[in-house]
C-alpha cells in the first residue's frame, strides 16, 4: 500500500510538473519577482547580537539600566600618541578638529583638550565657574608645553579619561545622541562625516589618529559583514560551479545548476526582507549556504537524469524517473538538513531563532526550485550527448569506489580500530575546549579598527563597557557622603583589577570639586570630609546639573548612580573571576536593605549569552538527533537501523569537538552552530545509502554482503560528489575576515569530510558485522515511506 501511494504520489508530481511547464515557470518567476521586491525591506543590524531570551534576568537588568541612563554604548574615542601634538600648529588643529566634530547634530557633547573645563572658585556668591582649559589659540611652543604640564600634573580628574600619564597618549571622548546609536544615522555619521575628517587630519599633519568605542566598532564591523556577503555569494558560486563542471564536464548542466541556486539566493534575500529580519553575522551566511546546499540537489537530479537516459535513451521517461525516483530521497535529505537548522528555532535566542527560520525555509525552497527548474529546462533542451555522459564511467572514480569496497570487505577491523582511536583522541580534546564570551574575538583581526581596539586596551585598559548601577532607594541618596565613600571604595577595587580600566562616576566630580575648593592643588583630589562637605557642596551645586559629563552618571532624582569601567578583551574565565571579585566587594560595601547594586553592560550581557548558548548546545543537538532519528524510524521502521545509522554521524561531531580542543578553537556563538548544521547535512548520505541498501536487500533476496557492496558502488559516487562540493563550498567561508565565520567554515568542512568517510566505510562495515541482527526481515519492516523506487517499476509514459 505504501509503495502504491508513493508511486502514485510521485508519479502524479512528475506528470503535474511536466504537463504544466510554462505555468510552473511563470509561477517561479512571479515568486522570484515578488521576493526581489522585498529586498527593499532588508536592513542591516545596528546592535550587537543579543543571545539571551528577552525575559532573561540579565536582559531585564540591562533594560532597567537603559531606562535609567539611556543607551550606554554611545561613546566614541579618538586617540593620538605623538609628542608633536603639543606644538602650536598641531595642538590648534587638534582643537579645531574637536570643534568640527562637536558641531554635528549627532554629537551630544564631547570631552577633548578643547572641551576641558577647569573649576574656578568664586566667593561672591559662592560658586564654581567653568572656564576653558585652552581658552584661545596657542601661539607659542612655551604655551603648548605649559598646557601639557598642567594637564599631566594638576588635573587627576581627567586621567584615563583624556590622558595616560605614563605614555603621554591623549584621548577625546565623543558622546553621540543616544537616540541615533542604534539607527542608520549612526552609520552615516561615522562613515560619511567622522572618518573623512580623521583622514584629512592625518594627511595634513602626518599623524596617526586612533578611533574606537562601541558605536565606531559596530559600524565598521557591520560594514565588513555587508562587504563579505558579496564575497561569500561570489566565492560559493565560483567554487561550486568549478567543481560541478569538473565532475560533469557540461556547460549546460553547470549553467542550469547555477541558475537554480542563484534564484535560491534571491529567495533567501527576499525572505529576509519579507520577514523584516536584520542581516546579522549569522543571517549573512544564509545566501552562500543555500548555494552550497543546493548544488548537491542539482548533482543528484542531473546525475540520475543522465544515468536514466544512458540506460534507455528516452528523455521524457528519464525526466519522469528523476522526479519519481530521486524526488522522494531528495525531499527527505533536504528535510533532515532543514531540521538541523530548525532546531535553532526552539532556542529562546531571537538571533538564533531568526537564523533557524530563514535557513530552514530556504532549504525547502531550494529543494522545490531544484525539483521544478531542472526537469523543466532539460525537457526543452536536446537530449544529452555522449560527451555529457562520459563522467559516469570515470576511471579515478571507479578506483575510489574499488578502494572503499576493498576496505569494507577486507579491513573492517582496521576501520573499527581507527574509529576507536579517533574517538579516544576526540574525548581527550573535548576536555580541552574553552568557552569564549568575548565581544571582539570574532572581529576581523587585520582591520585598522581592530588594531585600534588593541591600542586603547593597552593605553586605557579596555574599550568594552561594564556598568554598575547603584540604587540608593531614596531621592538624592547618591550625594550622601556615606554613599560616595562606598562608591569610592568600590572604585578602588575596580582599579586594582588588571582587566578593568579606571572607573568614571560622580565620585570623580566630587573629588575635583574639593581640589578646586583648595585652589586647584592636586593633593586635595579626594572626597571631602563630613565637615568639608558643608562648605564645598554649595559651590558644587552651582554647576553639577549643567555638567554634561557627570549628568550622565546620576539620574535626575539623585536616587540612581552609575559607575562605568571598561574591560579588556579577556577570556571568559578571567571575566567570571573579575565579576565574582566585584560581587563579593559589592556585597560587603552596600547592605542589601539600603542599596540595590547590579552589574551590567554589553560585554557582560554578551558573555552571559555565550554561556546560555553553551548550556543549550546539548539540548539543541539532542533535538536534532531525536528529530532525525524519528525521520529514520518513520522511513525504515527499524530501531536497530536507527542506532546503526546514528553512529557514523555522531562520530564526526565528536572528532570535530576534539579538533576544537586541540586547535584552541573555543566554543562561542559562531562555532556552536557547527554541530547542528553538520549533523543535519551529513545524515543525508546515510539516508541515501540505507535507502539503496534496503532496495538491494529486497532485490537480492536478503543477501547482506551482495546488497552492501551494491549499495556502496551505487551511492558512493554521488555521495563523493556531494561531499566534495559541500567540503569546498563551506571552505569558502574561510576567506572571511571574521574569526567565527572562518572557524565555522573550516569545522563544518572537516566534519562533512569525516562524515562522508564514516558513511562510506564505517556504516557498511557495521551493516556487514551486524548482519544477522540488522537484516532480519521481521526487524527490517516495510518502510512507511518508500525512498527509492525499484528499477523494474513501470512509469507512465503518457507524455511521450
Tab-separated table of N, CA and C in Angstrom, residues 77-81 94 97 197-199 201-203 206-212 216 452 455-456:
chain	number	residue	atom	x	y	z
A	77	UNK	N	35.807	57.128	20.993
A	77	UNK	CA	37.036	57.712	21.496
A	77	UNK	C	38.044	57.876	20.360
A	78	UNK	N	38.764	58.972	20.389
A	78	UNK	CA	39.857	59.235	19.458
A	78	UNK	C	41.134	59.343	20.261
A	79	UNK	N	42.210	58.781	19.768
A	79	UNK	CA	43.469	58.806	20.493
A	79	UNK	C	44.626	59.193	19.596
A	80	UNK	N	45.602	59.847	20.186
A	80	UNK	CA	46.807	60.218	19.450
A	80	UNK	C	47.999	60.094	20.392
A	81	UNK	N	49.012	59.428	19.936
A	81	UNK	CA	50.211	59.210	20.750
A	81	UNK	C	51.413	59.707	19.960
A	94	UNK	N	44.223	70.013	16.289
A	94	UNK	CA	43.514	69.002	17.083
A	94	UNK	C	42.282	69.610	17.749
A	97	UNK	N	39.697	70.265	15.112
A	97	UNK	CA	39.021	69.009	14.765
A	97	UNK	C	37.930	68.696	15.780
A	197	UNK	N	36.933	63.229	8.169
A	197	UNK	CA	37.607	64.267	8.954
A	197	UNK	C	38.920	63.766	9.538
A	198	UNK	N	38.893	62.554	10.068
A	198	UNK	CA	40.102	61.984	10.661
A	198	UNK	C	41.169	61.751	9.591
A	199	UNK	N	40.764	61.250	8.439
A	199	UNK	CA	41.713	61.015	7.349
A	199	UNK	C	42.362	62.328	6.895
A	201	UNK	N	42.811	65.029	8.724
A	201	UNK	CA	43.749	65.451	9.762
A	201	UNK	C	45.056	64.661	9.663
A	202	UNK	N	44.943	63.357	9.475
A	202	UNK	CA	46.142	62.515	9.373
A	202	UNK	C	47.000	62.918	8.176
A	203	UNK	N	46.358	63.192	7.062
A	203	UNK	CA	47.088	63.557	5.850
A	203	UNK	C	47.800	64.895	6.008
A	206	UNK	N	50.441	64.360	9.175
A	206	UNK	CA	51.282	63.161	9.192
A	206	UNK	C	51.296	62.507	10.571
A	207	UNK	N	50.115	62.458	11.173
A	207	UNK	CA	49.945	61.816	12.476
A	207	UNK	C	48.865	60.753	12.374
A	208	UNK	N	49.021	59.701	13.143
A	208	UNK	CA	48.026	58.634	13.153
A	208	UNK	C	47.005	58.888	14.246
A	209	UNK	N	45.753	58.932	13.857
A	209	UNK	CA	44.663	59.092	14.816
A	209	UNK	C	43.989	57.743	15.009
A	210	UNK	N	43.907	57.309	16.238
A	210	UNK	CA	43.218	56.057	16.565
A	210	UNK	C	41.770	56.359	16.913
A	211	UNK	N	40.878	55.469	16.473
A	211	UNK	CA	39.455	55.659	16.761
A	211	UNK	C	38.853	54.339	17.224
A	212	UNK	N	37.973	54.425	18.215
A	212	UNK	CA	37.332	53.204	18.706
A	212	UNK	C	36.070	53.596	19.484
A	216	UNK	N	31.582	53.134	16.952
A	216	UNK	CA	32.545	53.090	15.847
A	216	UNK	C	32.842	51.643	15.452
A	452	UNK	N	43.115	49.338	16.436
A	452	UNK	CA	42.810	50.466	17.316
A	452	UNK	C	42.209	49.997	18.635
A	455	UNK	N	45.030	49.065	20.690
A	455	UNK	CA	45.729	50.273	21.124
A	455	UNK	C	45.071	50.829	22.383
A	456	UNK	N	43.754	50.974	22.373
A	456	UNK	CA	43.065	51.547	23.534
A	456	UNK	C	43.064	50.587	24.725
